[in-house]
Amino acid sequence: MSFTTETRLSRTETRTGTITRTVIAAPTNGRVENVIIQIAQWWQATRAIARQVLEVIRAGVTSVGWLMLATATLGLPAGLIWGWAEWVVAGLSATVIIVIALPFLLGTVNYRIDFEASHTKVTVGQDAAIGLSITNETARIALPARLDVPIGEGSVQIYLPLLGPGRSMSKRIPVPTDRRGVVPIGPITLVRTDPIGVLRREARWQERTEVFVRPRIVTTPSTSIGLVRDLDGTPTRKLVDSDISFHAIREYAAGDAQRHVHWKSTAKTGQLMVKQYEVSMRSRLAVVLSCARDEFADDEEFELGVSVAASVAVQGIRDGRDVDAIVSAEIPEVARSRVRAIANLATVTPSVLLDGTCRIGLRESTMPLEEVCRLGAESSDKISLAVLVCGSTVGLRRLRRAALTLPADTAIIAVICDERAHPTMHQLGNLSVLTVGVLDDLTGLLVRAGAT
């Protein structure tokens, strides 16, 4: 038992002064407060249970079911009160239909659904399908049901027959491959309903899978364009003070490290002599793909650009080059003037690279081609060959500005994707400009670029 003591102070003004009175209230019992708290807790629990019940009813009753419920709960009493035989018959019929529909929803939903994806990586236009294996894992016969399988932006419905205990069935679902991208499949929803469609019951499986629809690529020729000094490559004119490939001996200059002094030559000439080496580095290929929407005439032109960039990058990986696959990154519109961003696709293997190209697309808010090249050059200063892929709306002037952002000793090839143009090649200083109308033109144009 708890008690509460309440003290009140009051001040009364008189002619003689201020009189302070202290009133001590009688102790009160705390049972009233406990009852109020218990009522509040009971009300909250009741509301939570009622909310869950309403959600179950809302999910399990169809529009036809709500009509039947309204007819049974309102029509039958109205017919009995006012003597309307039609409403009595309608109310009784609705009640019978609801009672008959209830057994179709009873029992547990215990299926095992497995994906049988034999081809999850396909090229645009190839046939692809996903296999589903549905097994009844209960000890009872499973009633007919329907599977809703989301595939990309659409959905496929599969109707399941009666399945005995332990029985299974398989179904193959075609996957659309007319566009490059990643096609998500799942999550699968099982819907069980009665023959009239009054009540329904759903169960969802969270398992998902993806089908990668890769861009079409062609085999491009291996070329020595942009090759710099490698362990067994061709020599370069760039000399350094420390490397593994000896070049010559020169006189000592102020700032040279003492560890580079060649003492035998110094003893012969009487002057300090230091060793000089040829720079040794691997050949690095940078494939830059612009993803700005205003730099391509339409979506088909961009798809051609993705195929061109993927073909060049895959051939570079197969040739053993270090490949940087650089694409434009999305930038928030509010921070476009303050943020610079690019995305580098993984180039571990050709398969990993092609999977990465499935996720790129045209972007509304991103950097132009010139800024993408500048940021790519800043992130990697050892680019020996750069291939710039853009759309038909990018002119030669912008391509030259983009080329100027790259290192001076970098060989540069610009590929303009224009489906309305004939295959052509122009040479602007150290910049080779190729115009590709279809993907098959790329191989021949690169052969000509490698010969010049």
Coordinates of C-alpha atoms in Angstrom, one line a residue:
M1 CA 0.0 0.0 0.0
S2 CA 1.4 3.4 -0.9
F3 CA 0.5 6.8 0.6
T4 CA 0.7 10.3 -0.8
T5 CA 1.2 13.4 1.3
E6 CA 0.2 16.6 -0.2
T7 CA 1.2 20.0 1.2
R8 CA -0.4 23.2 0.3
L9 CA 0.9 26.6 1.3
S10 CA -1.5 29.7 1.2
R11 CA -0.7 33.3 2.0
T12 CA -3.3 35.7 3.4
E13 CA -2.7 39.4 3.5
T14 CA -4.0 41.2 6.7
R15 CA -3.5 44.6 8.2
T16 CA -1.0 43.3 10.7
G17 CA 1.1 41.4 8.2
T18 CA 1.3 38.2 6.2
I19 CA -0.1 35.0 7.8
T20 CA 1.2 31.7 6.3
R21 CA -1.0 28.6 6.7
T22 CA 0.2 25.1 6.1
V23 CA -2.5 22.5 5.3
I24 CA -1.5 18.8 5.3
A25 CA -3.9 16.6 3.3
A26 CA -5.0 13.3 4.5
P27 CA -3.0 10.3 3.0
T28 CA -4.8 8.7 0.0
N29 CA -4.7 5.0 -1.0
G30 CA -2.8 4.1 -4.3
R31 CA -5.2 1.4 -5.5
V32 CA -6.9 3.9 -7.9
E33 CA -3.6 4.7 -9.7
N34 CA -2.8 0.9 -10.0
V35 CA -6.2 0.2 -11.5
I36 CA -5.8 3.0 -14.0
I37 CA -2.4 1.7 -15.0
Q38 CA -3.7 -1.8 -15.5
I39 CA -6.6 -0.6 -17.6
A40 CA -4.2 1.4 -19.8
Q41 CA -2.0 -1.7 -20.3
W42 CA -5.0 -3.9 -21.1
W43 CA -6.2 -1.3 -23.6
Q44 CA -2.8 -1.2 -25.4
A45 CA -2.6 -5.0 -25.6
T46 CA -6.2 -5.2 -26.9
R47 CA -5.5 -2.6 -29.5
A48 CA -2.3 -4.5 -30.7
I49 CA -4.3 -7.8 -30.9
A50 CA -7.1 -6.1 -32.7
R51 CA -4.7 -4.5 -35.2
Q52 CA -3.1 -7.9 -36.0
V53 CA -6.5 -9.5 -36.4
L54 CA -7.6 -6.7 -38.8
E55 CA -4.5 -7.1 -40.8
V56 CA -5.1 -10.9 -41.1
I57 CA -8.7 -10.3 -42.1
R58 CA -7.8 -7.6 -44.6
A59 CA -5.1 -9.8 -46.2
G60 CA -7.3 -12.9 -46.2
V61 CA -10.6 -11.5 -47.4
T62 CA -11.0 -10.6 -51.1
S63 CA -13.4 -8.0 -52.5
V64 CA -15.9 -10.9 -53.2
G65 CA -15.5 -12.0 -49.6
W66 CA -16.3 -8.5 -48.2
L67 CA -19.5 -8.5 -50.3
M68 CA -20.4 -12.0 -48.8
L69 CA -19.7 -10.8 -45.3
A70 CA -21.8 -7.7 -45.7
T71 CA -24.6 -9.7 -47.2
A72 CA -24.5 -12.3 -44.3
T73 CA -24.2 -9.7 -41.5
L74 CA -26.6 -7.1 -42.8
G75 CA -28.9 -8.8 -45.3
L76 CA -29.9 -11.7 -43.1
P77 CA -31.0 -9.6 -40.0
A78 CA -32.7 -7.1 -42.2
G79 CA -34.7 -9.8 -44.0
L80 CA -35.7 -11.4 -40.7
I81 CA -36.7 -8.1 -39.1
W82 CA -38.7 -6.7 -42.1
G83 CA -39.8 -10.0 -43.5
W84 CA -37.9 -9.8 -46.8
A85 CA -37.5 -13.3 -48.1
E86 CA -35.0 -12.3 -50.8
W87 CA -32.6 -10.9 -48.2
V88 CA -33.0 -13.9 -46.0
V89 CA -32.1 -16.2 -48.9
A90 CA -29.1 -14.0 -49.9
G91 CA -27.9 -13.8 -46.3
L92 CA -28.1 -17.6 -45.8
S93 CA -26.4 -18.2 -49.2
A94 CA -23.5 -15.9 -48.3
T95 CA -23.1 -17.6 -44.9
V96 CA -23.0 -21.0 -46.5
I97 CA -20.4 -19.9 -49.1
I98 CA -18.2 -18.4 -46.3
V99 CA -18.4 -21.7 -44.3
I100 CA -17.6 -23.8 -47.4
A101 CA -14.6 -21.5 -48.2
L102 CA -13.0 -21.8 -44.7
P103 CA -11.6 -25.4 -45.1
F104 CA -9.6 -24.4 -48.1
L105 CA -7.4 -22.2 -46.0
L106 CA -6.9 -24.6 -43.1
G107 CA -3.6 -26.5 -42.6
T108 CA 0.0 -25.4 -42.8
V109 CA 1.7 -24.1 -45.9
N110 CA 4.9 -26.2 -46.0
Y111 CA 6.4 -26.3 -49.5
R112 CA 10.1 -26.4 -50.3
I113 CA 10.8 -24.2 -53.4
D114 CA 14.2 -24.5 -55.0
F115 CA 15.6 -22.5 -57.9
E116 CA 17.3 -24.4 -60.7
A117 CA 19.2 -21.7 -62.5
S118 CA 21.5 -23.4 -65.0
H119 CA 22.1 -20.3 -67.0
T120 CA 22.2 -17.1 -64.9
K121 CA 24.6 -15.3 -67.1
V122 CA 23.5 -14.9 -70.7
T123 CA 24.1 -12.5 -73.6
V124 CA 21.4 -10.2 -74.9
G125 CA 19.1 -12.1 -77.2
Q126 CA 19.9 -15.6 -75.9
D127 CA 17.3 -17.9 -74.5
A128 CA 17.2 -18.1 -70.7
A129 CA 14.9 -19.9 -68.3
I130 CA 14.7 -20.5 -64.6
G131 CA 13.6 -23.9 -63.2
L132 CA 11.4 -24.1 -60.1
S133 CA 11.1 -27.3 -58.0
I134 CA 8.2 -27.3 -55.6
T135 CA 8.0 -30.1 -53.0
N136 CA 5.2 -30.9 -50.5
E137 CA 7.0 -31.5 -47.2
T138 CA 3.9 -32.3 -45.2
A139 CA 2.4 -35.6 -44.4
R140 CA -0.9 -34.5 -45.9
I141 CA -2.2 -33.8 -49.4
A142 CA -1.6 -30.2 -50.3
L143 CA -4.6 -28.4 -51.8
P144 CA -4.3 -26.6 -55.2
A145 CA -2.6 -23.2 -54.9
R146 CA -1.0 -20.5 -57.1
L147 CA 2.6 -19.2 -57.2
D148 CA 3.2 -15.6 -58.1
V149 CA 6.8 -15.3 -59.3
P150 CA 8.1 -11.8 -59.9
I151 CA 10.5 -11.6 -62.9
G152 CA 11.9 -8.2 -63.5
E153 CA 9.1 -5.7 -63.9
G154 CA 6.5 -8.5 -64.6
S155 CA 5.1 -11.5 -62.9
V156 CA 4.4 -15.1 -63.8
Q157 CA 1.6 -17.2 -62.3
I158 CA 2.1 -21.0 -61.8
Y159 CA -0.9 -23.1 -60.7
L160 CA -0.1 -26.0 -58.4
P161 CA -2.2 -29.1 -58.5
L162 CA -2.9 -31.5 -55.6
L163 CA 0.4 -32.7 -54.3
G164 CA 0.7 -35.8 -52.2
P165 CA 3.0 -36.1 -49.2
G166 CA 6.6 -35.8 -50.5
R167 CA 5.6 -35.3 -54.1
S168 CA 7.1 -32.5 -56.2
M169 CA 6.7 -30.8 -59.5
S170 CA 9.0 -28.8 -61.7
K171 CA 8.4 -25.8 -63.9
R172 CA 10.5 -23.8 -66.2
I173 CA 10.0 -20.1 -66.5
P174 CA 11.3 -18.1 -69.5
V175 CA 13.4 -15.0 -68.6
P176 CA 13.3 -11.9 -70.9
T177 CA 16.7 -11.2 -72.4
D178 CA 15.8 -8.5 -74.9
R179 CA 17.6 -5.8 -72.9
R180 CA 20.9 -5.7 -71.1
G181 CA 20.6 -5.6 -67.3
V182 CA 20.0 -7.6 -64.2
V183 CA 16.7 -9.4 -64.0
P184 CA 15.7 -10.1 -60.4
I185 CA 13.5 -13.2 -59.7
G186 CA 11.5 -13.4 -56.5
P187 CA 10.5 -13.3 -53.8
I188 CA 7.9 -16.0 -54.6
T189 CA 4.4 -15.7 -53.1
L190 CA 2.1 -18.7 -52.7
V191 CA -1.6 -17.9 -52.8
R192 CA -4.2 -20.4 -51.7
T193 CA -7.9 -19.5 -52.2
D194 CA -11.3 -21.2 -52.5
P195 CA -12.9 -22.0 -55.9
I196 CA -15.1 -18.9 -55.7
G197 CA -12.4 -16.5 -54.5
V198 CA -14.0 -15.4 -51.2
L199 CA -11.0 -16.0 -48.9
R200 CA -7.2 -16.2 -49.6
R201 CA -4.1 -17.1 -47.8
E202 CA -0.6 -16.0 -48.7
A203 CA 2.9 -17.2 -47.8
R204 CA 6.1 -15.6 -49.0
W205 CA 9.6 -17.1 -49.6
Q206 CA 12.3 -14.5 -49.3
E207 CA 14.8 -16.4 -51.5
R208 CA 15.8 -14.5 -54.6
T209 CA 18.1 -15.0 -57.6
E210 CA 19.3 -12.8 -60.4
V211 CA 19.9 -13.4 -64.1
F212 CA 22.7 -11.2 -65.7
V213 CA 21.9 -10.2 -69.2
R214 CA 25.3 -9.2 -70.6
P215 CA 26.0 -6.9 -73.5
R216 CA 27.0 -8.4 -76.8
I217 CA 30.8 -8.1 -77.4
V218 CA 33.1 -8.8 -80.3
T219 CA 36.7 -10.0 -80.4
T220 CA 39.0 -7.1 -81.0
P221 CA 42.6 -7.4 -82.2
S222 CA 45.5 -7.5 -79.8
T223 CA 47.6 -4.4 -80.5
S224 CA 50.8 -2.8 -79.2
I225 CA 49.3 0.6 -79.0
G226 CA 50.1 2.2 -75.7
L227 CA 52.5 -0.5 -74.6
V228 CA 55.2 0.8 -72.3
R229 CA 58.2 -0.8 -70.8
D230 CA 57.3 -4.2 -69.4
L231 CA 59.6 -7.1 -68.3
D232 CA 59.6 -8.4 -71.8
G233 CA 58.1 -5.4 -73.7
T234 CA 59.4 -2.6 -75.8
P235 CA 61.7 0.1 -74.5
T236 CA 60.5 3.6 -73.5
R237 CA 62.2 7.0 -73.7
K238 CA 61.4 7.8 -70.1
L239 CA 64.5 7.4 -67.8
V240 CA 64.6 7.2 -64.0
D241 CA 67.3 6.9 -61.4
S242 CA 66.2 3.6 -59.9
D243 CA 64.6 0.6 -61.6
I244 CA 65.5 -2.9 -62.7
S245 CA 66.5 -2.2 -66.4
F246 CA 69.9 -0.6 -66.6
H247 CA 70.3 2.1 -69.4
A248 CA 73.5 4.1 -69.1
I249 CA 75.9 6.0 -66.8
R250 CA 75.9 9.8 -66.5
E251 CA 77.7 12.4 -64.5
Y252 CA 76.5 13.2 -61.0
A253 CA 74.1 16.1 -60.7
A254 CA 73.0 17.9 -57.6
G255 CA 70.3 16.0 -55.8
D256 CA 71.3 12.6 -56.9
A257 CA 71.3 9.9 -54.2
Q258 CA 74.6 8.6 -53.1
R259 CA 73.4 5.0 -53.4
H260 CA 73.1 5.4 -57.2
V261 CA 76.8 6.3 -57.6
H262 CA 78.7 3.8 -59.9
W263 CA 82.1 3.6 -58.1
K264 CA 84.0 1.8 -60.7
S265 CA 83.2 4.4 -63.4
T266 CA 83.9 7.1 -60.8
A267 CA 87.4 5.6 -60.2
K268 CA 88.1 5.4 -64.0
T269 CA 87.0 8.9 -64.9
G270 CA 87.8 10.7 -61.7
Q271 CA 84.3 12.2 -61.6
L272 CA 81.2 11.1 -59.7
M273 CA 79.1 8.9 -62.1
V274 CA 75.6 7.6 -61.4
K275 CA 73.5 4.9 -62.9
Q276 CA 70.4 5.5 -65.0
Y277 CA 67.6 3.1 -65.7
E278 CA 64.7 2.8 -68.1
V279 CA 61.3 3.1 -66.4
S280 CA 59.6 -0.3 -65.9
M281 CA 55.9 -0.5 -65.6
R282 CA 53.0 -2.6 -66.9
S283 CA 50.8 -1.5 -69.7
R284 CA 47.7 0.0 -68.3
L285 CA 44.5 0.4 -70.4
A286 CA 41.8 2.8 -69.3
V287 CA 38.4 2.4 -70.9
V288 CA 36.2 5.4 -70.2
L289 CA 32.5 5.2 -70.8
S290 CA 30.3 8.3 -70.6
C291 CA 26.9 7.7 -69.0
A292 CA 25.5 11.2 -69.3
R293 CA 22.1 11.1 -71.0
D294 CA 22.6 14.2 -73.0
E295 CA 25.7 12.7 -74.6
F296 CA 23.8 10.0 -76.4
A297 CA 21.0 10.3 -78.9
D298 CA 18.9 7.5 -77.5
D299 CA 19.0 4.3 -75.4
E300 CA 20.1 2.1 -78.4
E301 CA 23.1 4.3 -79.0
F302 CA 24.1 3.9 -75.3
E303 CA 23.7 0.1 -75.6
L304 CA 26.1 0.2 -78.5
G305 CA 28.6 2.2 -76.4
V306 CA 28.4 -0.3 -73.6
S307 CA 29.1 -3.1 -76.0
V308 CA 32.1 -1.2 -77.4
A309 CA 33.6 -0.5 -74.0
A310 CA 33.0 -4.1 -72.8
S311 CA 34.6 -5.5 -76.0
V312 CA 37.8 -3.4 -75.6
A313 CA 38.1 -4.0 -71.8
V314 CA 37.6 -7.8 -72.1
Q315 CA 40.3 -8.0 -74.8
G316 CA 42.6 -6.0 -72.6
I317 CA 42.1 -8.4 -69.7
R318 CA 42.7 -11.4 -72.0
D319 CA 45.9 -9.7 -73.3
G320 CA 47.2 -9.5 -69.7
R321 CA 47.0 -5.7 -69.4
D322 CA 46.0 -3.9 -66.3
V323 CA 42.6 -2.5 -67.2
D324 CA 40.7 0.4 -65.6
A325 CA 37.0 0.4 -66.6
I326 CA 35.8 3.8 -65.7
V327 CA 32.1 5.0 -66.0
S328 CA 30.3 8.0 -64.9
A329 CA 28.7 7.9 -61.4
E330 CA 25.5 9.4 -60.3
I331 CA 25.8 12.7 -58.4
P332 CA 23.0 14.3 -56.4
E333 CA 21.7 17.4 -58.1
V334 CA 22.1 19.5 -55.0
A335 CA 25.8 18.7 -54.9
R336 CA 26.6 18.5 -58.6
S337 CA 28.8 21.6 -58.5
R338 CA 30.8 20.5 -55.4
V339 CA 31.2 16.7 -55.9
R340 CA 33.1 14.7 -58.5
A341 CA 32.6 11.0 -58.7
I342 CA 33.4 8.1 -61.0
A343 CA 32.8 4.4 -60.8
N344 CA 35.4 1.7 -61.4
L345 CA 34.1 -1.7 -62.6
A346 CA 35.9 -4.8 -61.3
T347 CA 38.3 -6.2 -63.9
V348 CA 39.5 -9.3 -62.2
T349 CA 38.2 -11.5 -64.9
P350 CA 36.2 -10.9 -68.1
S351 CA 33.2 -12.6 -66.5
V352 CA 33.3 -10.2 -63.5
L353 CA 33.6 -7.2 -65.8
L354 CA 30.7 -8.3 -67.9
D355 CA 28.6 -8.7 -64.8
G356 CA 29.5 -5.2 -63.8
T357 CA 28.4 -3.8 -67.1
C358 CA 24.9 -5.2 -66.5
R359 CA 24.3 -2.7 -63.7
I360 CA 25.2 0.6 -65.5
G361 CA 22.8 2.9 -67.2
L362 CA 22.2 6.4 -68.4
R363 CA 22.3 9.0 -65.7
E364 CA 20.6 12.4 -65.6
S365 CA 23.0 14.0 -63.0
T366 CA 26.6 13.1 -63.7
M367 CA 29.9 14.6 -64.9
P368 CA 30.6 15.3 -68.6
L369 CA 33.1 13.2 -70.5
E370 CA 35.9 15.7 -69.9
E371 CA 35.6 15.6 -66.1
V372 CA 35.4 11.8 -66.1
C373 CA 38.6 11.6 -68.0
R374 CA 40.3 14.2 -65.7
L375 CA 39.3 12.4 -62.5
G376 CA 40.3 9.0 -64.1
A377 CA 43.7 10.4 -64.9
E378 CA 44.1 11.7 -61.3
S379 CA 43.2 8.4 -59.9
S380 CA 45.8 6.5 -62.1
D381 CA 48.8 8.3 -63.4
K382 CA 50.3 5.3 -65.3
I383 CA 47.7 5.1 -68.1
S384 CA 49.5 4.1 -71.4
L385 CA 46.4 3.7 -73.6
A386 CA 43.0 5.3 -73.1
V387 CA 39.9 4.4 -75.0
L388 CA 37.1 7.0 -74.7
V389 CA 33.6 5.8 -75.6
C390 CA 30.8 8.4 -76.1
G391 CA 27.7 9.1 -78.1
S392 CA 27.0 11.0 -81.3
T393 CA 26.2 14.3 -79.5
V394 CA 29.8 14.7 -78.3
G395 CA 31.7 16.7 -80.9
L396 CA 35.4 16.6 -81.8
R397 CA 36.1 19.8 -79.8
R398 CA 34.9 18.1 -76.6
L399 CA 36.9 15.0 -77.4
R400 CA 40.1 17.0 -77.8
R401 CA 39.4 18.7 -74.5
A402 CA 38.9 15.3 -72.9
A403 CA 42.2 14.1 -74.4
L404 CA 44.1 17.0 -73.0
T405 CA 43.2 15.9 -69.4
L406 CA 45.1 12.7 -69.8
P407 CA 48.9 12.3 -69.5
A408 CA 50.9 13.6 -72.4
D409 CA 52.5 10.3 -73.2
T410 CA 49.2 8.4 -73.3
A411 CA 48.0 7.0 -76.6
I412 CA 44.3 7.9 -77.0
I413 CA 41.5 6.4 -79.1
A414 CA 38.0 7.9 -79.0
V415 CA 35.1 5.8 -80.2
I416 CA 32.0 7.7 -81.2
C417 CA 28.8 5.5 -81.3
D418 CA 26.4 6.7 -84.0
E419 CA 24.0 4.2 -85.5
R420 CA 23.3 6.5 -88.4
A421 CA 26.9 6.9 -89.5
H422 CA 29.3 4.9 -91.6
P423 CA 32.5 3.5 -90.1
T424 CA 35.2 6.1 -90.3
M425 CA 38.5 7.0 -88.8
H426 CA 40.2 10.4 -88.2
Q427 CA 43.6 11.3 -86.8
L428 CA 43.8 14.5 -84.8
G429 CA 47.4 14.6 -83.5
N430 CA 47.8 11.8 -81.0
L431 CA 44.0 11.3 -80.9
S432 CA 42.5 8.6 -83.1
V433 CA 38.7 9.2 -83.6
L434 CA 36.7 6.1 -84.7
T435 CA 33.0 6.3 -85.6
V436 CA 31.1 3.1 -85.1
G437 CA 27.7 2.5 -86.6
V438 CA 27.3 -1.2 -85.6
L439 CA 29.4 -3.3 -83.2
D440 CA 30.9 -5.4 -86.0
D441 CA 32.7 -2.2 -87.3
L442 CA 34.8 -2.0 -84.2
T443 CA 37.3 -4.8 -85.1
G444 CA 38.2 -3.4 -88.5
L445 CA 38.6 0.2 -87.2
L446 CA 40.9 -0.9 -84.3
V447 CA 43.0 -2.8 -86.9
R448 CA 43.4 0.4 -88.8
A449 CA 44.2 2.4 -85.7
G450 CA 46.9 -0.1 -84.7
A451 CA 48.5 0.2 -88.1
T452 CA 48.8 4.0 -88.0

